[in-house]
PDB file of C-alpha atoms in Angstrom:
ATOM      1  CA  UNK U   1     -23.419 125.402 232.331  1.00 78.00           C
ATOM      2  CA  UNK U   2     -25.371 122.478 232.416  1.00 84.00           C
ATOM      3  CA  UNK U   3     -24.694 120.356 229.162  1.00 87.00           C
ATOM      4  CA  UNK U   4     -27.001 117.396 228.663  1.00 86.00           C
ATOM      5  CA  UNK U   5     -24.126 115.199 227.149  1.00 85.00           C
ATOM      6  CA  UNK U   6     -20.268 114.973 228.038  1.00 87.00           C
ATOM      7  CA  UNK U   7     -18.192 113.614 226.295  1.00 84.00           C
ATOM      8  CA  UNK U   8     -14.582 112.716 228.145  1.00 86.00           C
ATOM      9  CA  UNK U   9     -11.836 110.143 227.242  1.00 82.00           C
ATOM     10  CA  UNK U  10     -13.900 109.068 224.505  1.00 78.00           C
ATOM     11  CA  UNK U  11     -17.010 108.151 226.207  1.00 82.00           C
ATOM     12  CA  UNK U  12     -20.324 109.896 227.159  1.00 83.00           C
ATOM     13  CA  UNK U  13     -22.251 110.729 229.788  1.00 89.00           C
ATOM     14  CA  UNK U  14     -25.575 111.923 230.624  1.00 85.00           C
ATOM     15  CA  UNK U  15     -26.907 114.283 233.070  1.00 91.00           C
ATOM     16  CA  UNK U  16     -29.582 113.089 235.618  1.00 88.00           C
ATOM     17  CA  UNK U  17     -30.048 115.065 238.531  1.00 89.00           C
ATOM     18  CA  UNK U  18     -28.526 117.550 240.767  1.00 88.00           C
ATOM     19  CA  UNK U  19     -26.110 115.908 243.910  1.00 86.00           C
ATOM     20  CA  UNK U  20     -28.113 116.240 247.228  1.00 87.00           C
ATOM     21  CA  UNK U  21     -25.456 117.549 248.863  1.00 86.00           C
ATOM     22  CA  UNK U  22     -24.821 120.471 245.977  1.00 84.00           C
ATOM     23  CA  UNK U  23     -25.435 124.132 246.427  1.00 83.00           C
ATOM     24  CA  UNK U  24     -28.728 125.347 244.492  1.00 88.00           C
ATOM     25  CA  UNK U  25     -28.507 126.064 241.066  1.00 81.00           C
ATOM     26  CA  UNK U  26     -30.038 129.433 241.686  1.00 83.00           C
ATOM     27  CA  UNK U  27     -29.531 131.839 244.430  1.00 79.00           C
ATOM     28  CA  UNK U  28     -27.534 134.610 245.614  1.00 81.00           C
ATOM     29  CA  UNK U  29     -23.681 134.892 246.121  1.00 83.00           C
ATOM     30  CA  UNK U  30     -22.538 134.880 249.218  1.00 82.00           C
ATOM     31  CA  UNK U  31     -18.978 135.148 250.731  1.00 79.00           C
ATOM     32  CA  UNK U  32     -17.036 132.277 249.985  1.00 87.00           C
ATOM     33  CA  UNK U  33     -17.466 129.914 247.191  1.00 88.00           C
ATOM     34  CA  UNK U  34     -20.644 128.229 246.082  1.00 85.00           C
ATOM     35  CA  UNK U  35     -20.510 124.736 244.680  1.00 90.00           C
ATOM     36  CA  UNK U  36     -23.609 123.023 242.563  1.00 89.00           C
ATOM     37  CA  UNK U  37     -22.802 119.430 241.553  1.00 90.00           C
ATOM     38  CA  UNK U  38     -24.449 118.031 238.641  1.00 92.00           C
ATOM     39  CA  UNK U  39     -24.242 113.951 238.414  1.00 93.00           C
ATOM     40  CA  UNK U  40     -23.800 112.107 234.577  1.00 92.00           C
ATOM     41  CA  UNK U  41     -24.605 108.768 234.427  1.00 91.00           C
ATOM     42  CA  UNK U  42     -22.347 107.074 231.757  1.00 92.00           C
ATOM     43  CA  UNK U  43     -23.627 106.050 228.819  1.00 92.00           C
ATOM     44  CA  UNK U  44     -23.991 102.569 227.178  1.00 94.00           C
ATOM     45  CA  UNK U  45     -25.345 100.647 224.593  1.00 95.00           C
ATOM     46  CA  UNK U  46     -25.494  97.333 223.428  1.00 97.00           C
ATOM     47  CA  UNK U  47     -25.443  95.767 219.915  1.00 98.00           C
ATOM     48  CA  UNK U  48     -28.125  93.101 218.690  1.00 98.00           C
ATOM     49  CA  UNK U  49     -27.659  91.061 215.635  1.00 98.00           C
ATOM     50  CA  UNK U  50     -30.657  89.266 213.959  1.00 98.00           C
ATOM     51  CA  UNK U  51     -31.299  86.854 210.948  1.00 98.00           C
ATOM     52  CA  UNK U  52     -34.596  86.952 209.234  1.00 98.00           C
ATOM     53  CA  UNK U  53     -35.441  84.916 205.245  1.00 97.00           C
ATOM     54  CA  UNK U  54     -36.624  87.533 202.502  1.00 96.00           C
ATOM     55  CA  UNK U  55     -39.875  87.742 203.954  1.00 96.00           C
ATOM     56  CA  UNK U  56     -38.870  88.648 207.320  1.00 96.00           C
ATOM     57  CA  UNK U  57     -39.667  85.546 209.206  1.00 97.00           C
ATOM     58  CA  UNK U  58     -37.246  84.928 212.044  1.00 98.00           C
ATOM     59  CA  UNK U  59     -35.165  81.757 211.418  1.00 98.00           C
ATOM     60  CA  UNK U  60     -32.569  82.090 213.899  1.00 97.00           C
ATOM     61  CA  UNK U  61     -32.326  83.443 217.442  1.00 97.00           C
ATOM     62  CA  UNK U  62     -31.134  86.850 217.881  1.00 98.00           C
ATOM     63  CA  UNK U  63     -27.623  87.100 219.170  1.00 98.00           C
ATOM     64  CA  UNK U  64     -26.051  89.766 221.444  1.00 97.00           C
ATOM     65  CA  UNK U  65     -23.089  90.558 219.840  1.00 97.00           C
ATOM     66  CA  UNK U  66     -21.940  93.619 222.165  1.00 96.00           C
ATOM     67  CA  UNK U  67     -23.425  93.913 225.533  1.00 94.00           C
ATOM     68  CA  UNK U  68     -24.343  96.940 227.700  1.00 93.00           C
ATOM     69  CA  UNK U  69     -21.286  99.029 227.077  1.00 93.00           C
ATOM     70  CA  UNK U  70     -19.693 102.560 227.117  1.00 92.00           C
ATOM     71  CA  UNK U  71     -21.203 104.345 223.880  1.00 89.00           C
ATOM     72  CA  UNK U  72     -17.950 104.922 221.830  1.00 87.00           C
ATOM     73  CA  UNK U  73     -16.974 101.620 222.286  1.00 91.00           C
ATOM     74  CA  UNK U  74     -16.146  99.390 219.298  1.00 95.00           C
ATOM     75  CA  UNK U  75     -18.244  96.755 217.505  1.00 98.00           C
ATOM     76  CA  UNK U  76     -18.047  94.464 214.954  1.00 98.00           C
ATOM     77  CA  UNK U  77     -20.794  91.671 214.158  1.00 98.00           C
ATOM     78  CA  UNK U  78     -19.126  90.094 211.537  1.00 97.00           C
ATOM     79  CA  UNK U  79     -18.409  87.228 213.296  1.00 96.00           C
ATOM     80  CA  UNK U  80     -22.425  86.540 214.130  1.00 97.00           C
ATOM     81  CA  UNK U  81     -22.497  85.994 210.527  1.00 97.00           C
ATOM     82  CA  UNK U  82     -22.876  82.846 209.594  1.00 97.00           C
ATOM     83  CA  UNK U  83     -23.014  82.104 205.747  1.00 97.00           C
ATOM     84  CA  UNK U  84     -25.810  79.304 206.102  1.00 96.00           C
ATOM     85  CA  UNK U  85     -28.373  78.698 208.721  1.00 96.00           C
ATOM     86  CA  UNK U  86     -30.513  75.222 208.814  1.00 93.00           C
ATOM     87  CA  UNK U  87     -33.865  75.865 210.059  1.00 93.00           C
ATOM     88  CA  UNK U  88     -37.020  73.430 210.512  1.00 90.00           C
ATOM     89  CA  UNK U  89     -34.657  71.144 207.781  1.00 84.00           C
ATOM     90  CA  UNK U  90     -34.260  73.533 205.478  1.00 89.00           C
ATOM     91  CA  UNK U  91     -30.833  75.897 204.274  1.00 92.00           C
ATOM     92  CA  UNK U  92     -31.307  79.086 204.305  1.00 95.00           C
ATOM     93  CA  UNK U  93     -28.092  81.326 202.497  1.00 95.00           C
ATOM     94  CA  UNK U  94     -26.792  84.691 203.401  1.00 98.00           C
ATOM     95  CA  UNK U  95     -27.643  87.964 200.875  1.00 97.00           C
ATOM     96  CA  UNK U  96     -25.021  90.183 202.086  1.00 97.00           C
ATOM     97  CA  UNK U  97     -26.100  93.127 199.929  1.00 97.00           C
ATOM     98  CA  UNK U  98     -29.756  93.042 201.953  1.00 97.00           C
ATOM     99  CA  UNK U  99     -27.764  93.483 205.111  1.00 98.00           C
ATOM    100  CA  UNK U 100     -29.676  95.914 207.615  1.00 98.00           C
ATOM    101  CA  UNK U 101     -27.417  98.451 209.508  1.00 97.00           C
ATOM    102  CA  UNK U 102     -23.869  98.409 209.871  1.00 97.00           C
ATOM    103  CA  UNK U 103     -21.711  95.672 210.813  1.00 97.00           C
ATOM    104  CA  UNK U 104     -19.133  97.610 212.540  1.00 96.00           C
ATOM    105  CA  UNK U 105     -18.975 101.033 214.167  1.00 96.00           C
ATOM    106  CA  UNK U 106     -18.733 102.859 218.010  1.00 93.00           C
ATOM    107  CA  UNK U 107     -21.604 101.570 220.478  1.00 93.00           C
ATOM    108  CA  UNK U 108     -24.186 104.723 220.754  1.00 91.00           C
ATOM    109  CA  UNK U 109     -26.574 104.729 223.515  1.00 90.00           C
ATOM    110  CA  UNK U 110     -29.212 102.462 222.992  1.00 93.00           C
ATOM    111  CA  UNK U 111     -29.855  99.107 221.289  1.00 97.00           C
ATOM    112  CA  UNK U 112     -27.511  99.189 217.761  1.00 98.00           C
ATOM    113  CA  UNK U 113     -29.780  96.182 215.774  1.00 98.00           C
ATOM    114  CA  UNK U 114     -27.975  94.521 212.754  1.00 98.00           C
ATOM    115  CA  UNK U 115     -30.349  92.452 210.729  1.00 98.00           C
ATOM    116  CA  UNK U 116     -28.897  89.506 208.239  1.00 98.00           C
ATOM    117  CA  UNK U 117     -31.403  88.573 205.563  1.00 98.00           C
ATOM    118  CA  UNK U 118     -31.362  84.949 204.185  1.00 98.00           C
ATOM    119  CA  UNK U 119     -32.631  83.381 201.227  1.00 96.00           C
ATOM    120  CA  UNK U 120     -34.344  79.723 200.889  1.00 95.00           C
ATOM    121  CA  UNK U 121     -31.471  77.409 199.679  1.00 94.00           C
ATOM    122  CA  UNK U 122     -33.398  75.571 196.528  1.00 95.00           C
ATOM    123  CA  UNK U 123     -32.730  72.785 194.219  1.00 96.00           C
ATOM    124  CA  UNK U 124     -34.214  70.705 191.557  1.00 98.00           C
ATOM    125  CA  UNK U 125     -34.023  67.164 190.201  1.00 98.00           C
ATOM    126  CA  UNK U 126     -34.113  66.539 186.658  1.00 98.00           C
ATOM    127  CA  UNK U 127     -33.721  62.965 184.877  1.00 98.00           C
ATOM    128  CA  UNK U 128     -32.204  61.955 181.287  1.00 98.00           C
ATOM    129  CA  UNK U 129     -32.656  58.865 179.484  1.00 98.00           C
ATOM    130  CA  UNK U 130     -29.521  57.771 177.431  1.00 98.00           C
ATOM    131  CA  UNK U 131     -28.355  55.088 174.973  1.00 98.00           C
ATOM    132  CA  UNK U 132     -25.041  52.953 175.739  1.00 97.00           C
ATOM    133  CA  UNK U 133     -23.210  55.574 174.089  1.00 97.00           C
ATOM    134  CA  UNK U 134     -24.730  58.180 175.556  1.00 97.00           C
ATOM    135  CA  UNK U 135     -26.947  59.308 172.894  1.00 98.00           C
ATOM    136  CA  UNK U 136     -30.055  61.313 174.234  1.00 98.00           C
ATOM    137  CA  UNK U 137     -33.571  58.469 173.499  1.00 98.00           C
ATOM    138  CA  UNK U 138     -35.630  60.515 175.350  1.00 97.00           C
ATOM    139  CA  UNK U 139     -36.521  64.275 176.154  1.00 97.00           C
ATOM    140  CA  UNK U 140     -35.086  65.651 179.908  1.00 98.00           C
ATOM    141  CA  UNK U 141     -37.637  65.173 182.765  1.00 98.00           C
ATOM    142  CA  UNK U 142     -37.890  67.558 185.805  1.00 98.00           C
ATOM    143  CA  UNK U 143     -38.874  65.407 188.069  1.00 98.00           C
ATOM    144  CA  UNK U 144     -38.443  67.607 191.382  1.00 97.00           C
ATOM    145  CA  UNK U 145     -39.334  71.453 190.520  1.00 97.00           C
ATOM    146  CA  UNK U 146     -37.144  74.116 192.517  1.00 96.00           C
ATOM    147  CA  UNK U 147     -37.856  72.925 195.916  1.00 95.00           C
ATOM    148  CA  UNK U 148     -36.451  73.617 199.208  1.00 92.00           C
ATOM    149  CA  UNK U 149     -33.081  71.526 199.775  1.00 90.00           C
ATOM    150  CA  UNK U 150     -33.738  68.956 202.363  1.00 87.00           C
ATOM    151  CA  UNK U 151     -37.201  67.952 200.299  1.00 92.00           C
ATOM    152  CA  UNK U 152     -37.735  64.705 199.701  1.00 95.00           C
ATOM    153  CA  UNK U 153     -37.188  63.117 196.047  1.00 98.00           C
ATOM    154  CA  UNK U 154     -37.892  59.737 194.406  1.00 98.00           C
ATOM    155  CA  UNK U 155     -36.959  59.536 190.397  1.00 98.00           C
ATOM    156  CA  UNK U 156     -38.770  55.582 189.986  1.00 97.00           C
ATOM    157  CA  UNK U 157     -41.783  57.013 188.619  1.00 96.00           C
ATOM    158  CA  UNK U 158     -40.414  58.549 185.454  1.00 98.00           C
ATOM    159  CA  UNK U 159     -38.493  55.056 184.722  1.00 98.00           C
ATOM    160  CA  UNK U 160     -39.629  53.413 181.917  1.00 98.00           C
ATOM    161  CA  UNK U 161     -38.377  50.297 181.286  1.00 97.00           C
ATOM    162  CA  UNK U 162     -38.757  50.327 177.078  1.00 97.00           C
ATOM    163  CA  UNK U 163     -38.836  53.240 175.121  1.00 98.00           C
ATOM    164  CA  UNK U 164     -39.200  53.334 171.640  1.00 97.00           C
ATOM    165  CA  UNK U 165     -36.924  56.084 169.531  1.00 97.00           C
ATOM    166  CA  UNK U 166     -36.340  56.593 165.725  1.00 95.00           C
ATOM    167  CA  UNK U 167     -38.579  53.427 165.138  1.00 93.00           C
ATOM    168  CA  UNK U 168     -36.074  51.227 167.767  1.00 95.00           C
ATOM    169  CA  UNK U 169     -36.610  49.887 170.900  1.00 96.00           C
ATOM    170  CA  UNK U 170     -34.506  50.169 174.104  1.00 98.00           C
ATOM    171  CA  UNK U 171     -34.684  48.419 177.305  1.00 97.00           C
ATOM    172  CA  UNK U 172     -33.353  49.397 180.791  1.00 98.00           C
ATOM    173  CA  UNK U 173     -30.285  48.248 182.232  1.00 98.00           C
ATOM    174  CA  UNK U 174     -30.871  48.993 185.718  1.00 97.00           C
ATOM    175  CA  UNK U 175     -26.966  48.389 186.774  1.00 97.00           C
ATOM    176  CA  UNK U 176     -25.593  51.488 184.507  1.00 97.00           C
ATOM    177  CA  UNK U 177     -28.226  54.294 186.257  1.00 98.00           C
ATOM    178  CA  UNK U 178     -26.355  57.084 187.051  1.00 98.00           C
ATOM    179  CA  UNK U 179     -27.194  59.302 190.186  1.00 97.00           C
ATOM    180  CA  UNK U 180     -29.179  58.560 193.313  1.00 97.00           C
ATOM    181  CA  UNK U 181     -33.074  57.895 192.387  1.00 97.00           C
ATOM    182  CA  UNK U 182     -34.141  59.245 195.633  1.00 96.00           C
ATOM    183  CA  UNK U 183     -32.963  61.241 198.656  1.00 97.00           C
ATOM    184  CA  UNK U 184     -33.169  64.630 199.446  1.00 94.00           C
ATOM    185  CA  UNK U 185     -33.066  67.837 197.150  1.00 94.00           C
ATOM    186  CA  UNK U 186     -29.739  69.702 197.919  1.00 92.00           C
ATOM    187  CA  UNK U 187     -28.667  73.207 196.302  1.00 91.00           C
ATOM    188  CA  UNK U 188     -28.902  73.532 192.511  1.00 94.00           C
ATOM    189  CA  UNK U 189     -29.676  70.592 189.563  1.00 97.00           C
ATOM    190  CA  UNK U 190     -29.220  66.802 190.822  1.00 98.00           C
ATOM    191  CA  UNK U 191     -29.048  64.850 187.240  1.00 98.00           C
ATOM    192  CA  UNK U 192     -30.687  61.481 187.252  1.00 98.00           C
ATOM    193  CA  UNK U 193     -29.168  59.248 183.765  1.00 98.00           C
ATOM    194  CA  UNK U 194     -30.927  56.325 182.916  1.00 98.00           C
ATOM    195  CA  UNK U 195     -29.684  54.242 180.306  1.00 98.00           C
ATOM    196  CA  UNK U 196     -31.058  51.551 177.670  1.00 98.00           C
ATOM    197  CA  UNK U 197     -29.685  48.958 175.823  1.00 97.00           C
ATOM    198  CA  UNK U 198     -31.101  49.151 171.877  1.00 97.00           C
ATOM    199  CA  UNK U 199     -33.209  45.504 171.400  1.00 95.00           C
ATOM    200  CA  UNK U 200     -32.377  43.820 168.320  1.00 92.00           C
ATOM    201  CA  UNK U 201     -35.164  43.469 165.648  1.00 84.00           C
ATOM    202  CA  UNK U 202     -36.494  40.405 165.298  1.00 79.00           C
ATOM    203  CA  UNK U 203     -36.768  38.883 161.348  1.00 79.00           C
ATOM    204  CA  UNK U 204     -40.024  38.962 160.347  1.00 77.00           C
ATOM    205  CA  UNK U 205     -41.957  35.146 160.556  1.00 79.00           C
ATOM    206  CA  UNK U 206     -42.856  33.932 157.338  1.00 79.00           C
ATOM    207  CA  UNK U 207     -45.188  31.514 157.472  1.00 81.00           C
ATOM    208  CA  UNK U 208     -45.092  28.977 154.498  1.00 81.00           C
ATOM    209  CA  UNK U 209     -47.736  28.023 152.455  1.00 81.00           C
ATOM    210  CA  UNK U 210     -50.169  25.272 153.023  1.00 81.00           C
ATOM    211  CA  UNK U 211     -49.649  23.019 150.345  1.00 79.00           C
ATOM    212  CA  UNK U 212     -52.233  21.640 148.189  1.00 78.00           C
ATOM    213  CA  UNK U 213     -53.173  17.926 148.575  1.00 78.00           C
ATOM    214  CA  UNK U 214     -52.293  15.723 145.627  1.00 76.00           C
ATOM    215  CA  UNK U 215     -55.645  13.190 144.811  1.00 75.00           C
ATOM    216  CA  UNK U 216     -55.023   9.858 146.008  1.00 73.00           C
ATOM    217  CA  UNK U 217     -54.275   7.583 142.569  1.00 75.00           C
ATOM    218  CA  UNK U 218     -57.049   5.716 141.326  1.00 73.00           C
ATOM    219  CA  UNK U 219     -56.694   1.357 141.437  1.00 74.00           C
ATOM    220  CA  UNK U 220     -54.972  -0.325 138.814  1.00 73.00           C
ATOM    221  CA  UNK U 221     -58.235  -2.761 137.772  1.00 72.00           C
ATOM    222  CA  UNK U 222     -57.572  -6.884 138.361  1.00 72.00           C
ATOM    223  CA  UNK U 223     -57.101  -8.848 135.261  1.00 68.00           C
ATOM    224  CA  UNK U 224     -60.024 -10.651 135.011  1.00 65.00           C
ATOM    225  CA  UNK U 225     -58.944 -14.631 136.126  1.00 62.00           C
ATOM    226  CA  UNK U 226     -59.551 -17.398 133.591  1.00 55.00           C
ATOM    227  CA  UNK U 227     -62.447 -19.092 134.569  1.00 55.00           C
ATOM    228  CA  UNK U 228     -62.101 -23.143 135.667  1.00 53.00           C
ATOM    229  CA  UNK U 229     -64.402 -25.432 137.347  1.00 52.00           C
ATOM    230  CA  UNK U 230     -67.943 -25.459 135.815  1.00 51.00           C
ATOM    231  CA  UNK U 231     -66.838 -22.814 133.542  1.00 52.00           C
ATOM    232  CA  UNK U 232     -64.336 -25.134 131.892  1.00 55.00           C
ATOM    233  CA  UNK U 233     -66.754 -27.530 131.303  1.00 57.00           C
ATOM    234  CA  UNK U 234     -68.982 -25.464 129.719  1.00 61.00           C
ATOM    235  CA  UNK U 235     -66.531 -24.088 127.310  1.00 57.00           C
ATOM    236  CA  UNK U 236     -65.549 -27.740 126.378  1.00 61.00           C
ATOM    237  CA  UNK U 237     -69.281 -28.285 125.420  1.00 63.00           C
ATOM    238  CA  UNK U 238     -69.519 -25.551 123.235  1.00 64.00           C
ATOM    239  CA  UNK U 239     -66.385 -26.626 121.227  1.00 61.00           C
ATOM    240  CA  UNK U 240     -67.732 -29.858 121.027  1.00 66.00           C
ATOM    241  CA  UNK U 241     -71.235 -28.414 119.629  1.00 67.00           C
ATOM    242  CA  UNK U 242     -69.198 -26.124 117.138  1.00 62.00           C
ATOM    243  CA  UNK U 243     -67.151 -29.320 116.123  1.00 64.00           C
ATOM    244  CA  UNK U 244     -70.564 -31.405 115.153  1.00 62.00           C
ATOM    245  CA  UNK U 245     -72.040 -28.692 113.279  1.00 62.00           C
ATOM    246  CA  UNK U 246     -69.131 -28.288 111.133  1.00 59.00           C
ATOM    247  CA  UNK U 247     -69.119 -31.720 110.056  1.00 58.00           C
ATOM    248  CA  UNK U 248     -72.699 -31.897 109.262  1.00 63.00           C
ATOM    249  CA  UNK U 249     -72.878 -29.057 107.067  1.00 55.00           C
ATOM    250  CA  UNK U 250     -69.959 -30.606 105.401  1.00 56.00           C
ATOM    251  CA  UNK U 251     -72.174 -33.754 105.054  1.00 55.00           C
ATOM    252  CA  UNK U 252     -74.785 -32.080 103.297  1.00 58.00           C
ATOM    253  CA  UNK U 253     -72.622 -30.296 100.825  1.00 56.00           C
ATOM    254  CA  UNK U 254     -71.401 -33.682  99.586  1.00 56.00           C
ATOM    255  CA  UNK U 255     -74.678 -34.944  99.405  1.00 55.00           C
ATOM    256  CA  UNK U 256     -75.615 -32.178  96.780  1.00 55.00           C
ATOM    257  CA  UNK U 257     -72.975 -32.814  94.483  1.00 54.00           C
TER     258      UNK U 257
END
């Protein structure tokens, strides 16, 4: 008749020791009646909630979401559940299904210890490049692999300012990027657009021929001038001479006949 547990109006209670002023347990019966007292201690329980990432590390401190109470008591830790937790600048977001123990229930004697499991909020940052009509010039870039949100980013370094496509060449117009070039990685894909104006071509330079020199025309010789002076002279003589020779010959003729 000494039961280790009692339950009555829904709570418990535990034995611990005979009351010093009780009878003995054991003994003989003797006129009138014998009394033994056995003293219960109620018992409680409390209810601990803690949040751990999926490899167990602690990243929040534990909470006590029921204190030292009557076992039988209810308990619910759903509100000690908060869907994200920030921790050394990082986001960490609840897995419900890897929830440890159960969330609500009767306090039993004892610690009750609910455990919420997190997983690393991640995100990536990816760039395009893009014509003026939004034509793809260039393959994606990841610049920022699946990182932890909160992780720094900077997109400059995958900037070109030309790139060449099909043969044509585009330039940068700086004013018509898209998206933040750097910040800080948040959950899922930040998109990074670039976009280039097409360059026109340029027409080919023709260069012209060198032309070939013409020869310089040759002088047009000096008539030669009529001689005077001395040269006069001379010519008179010679007429002269001519003149006398005629008329001798002549002479001589009419001497032969």
């Amino acid at each position: 008749n000494k039961p280790e547990i009692i339950e009555f109006e829904g709570k418990q209670y535990k034995y611990t020791r005979i009351d010093k002023n009780s009878a003995p347990e054991k003994g003989e019966v003797v006129e009138k009646t014998t009394e033994v007292t056995y003293v219960y201690k109620l018992v409680k329980g409390d209810v601990v909630v803690h949040y751990v990432d999926e490899d167990g590390n602690t990243i929040k401190d534990d909470v006590q979401d029921t204190p030292l109470v009557p076992t039988g008591t209810n308990y619910d830790t759903t509100d000690n559940k908060p869907k994200v937790i920030k921790f050394n600048g990082k986001e960490y977001e609840l897995v419900p299904k890897k929830t440890i123990g159960k969330e609500n229930g009767k306090v039993v004697e004892g610690t009750t210890h609910i455990t919420y499991v997190y997983k690393l909020k991640k995100g990536d940052v990816v760039v395009h490049y893009v014509d003026e009509d939004g034509n793809p010039i260039k393959e994606d870039v990841v610049d920022t692999p699946p990182s932890p949100t909160g992780t720094e980013y900077d997109t400059t370094d995958n900037k070109p300012t030309i790139i060449t496509y099909n043969g044509k060449k585009y330039e940068l117009v700086p004013i018509k990027t898209v998206g933040k070039e750097n910040g800080k990685v948040v959950e899922g894909t930040t998109h990074i657009t670039y976009v280039y104006r097409l360059v026109p071509e340029q027409p080919p330079v023709v260069t012209p021929p060198t032309p070939t020199p013409k020869p310089a025309p040759l002088p047009t010789p000096e008539p030669t001038p009529v001689q005077t002076g001395m040269g006069s002279a001379m010519a008179s003589s010679m007429a002269t001479m001519l003149t006398s020779l005629g008329a001798m010959v002549a002479f001589k003729k009419k001497e032969k006949e």
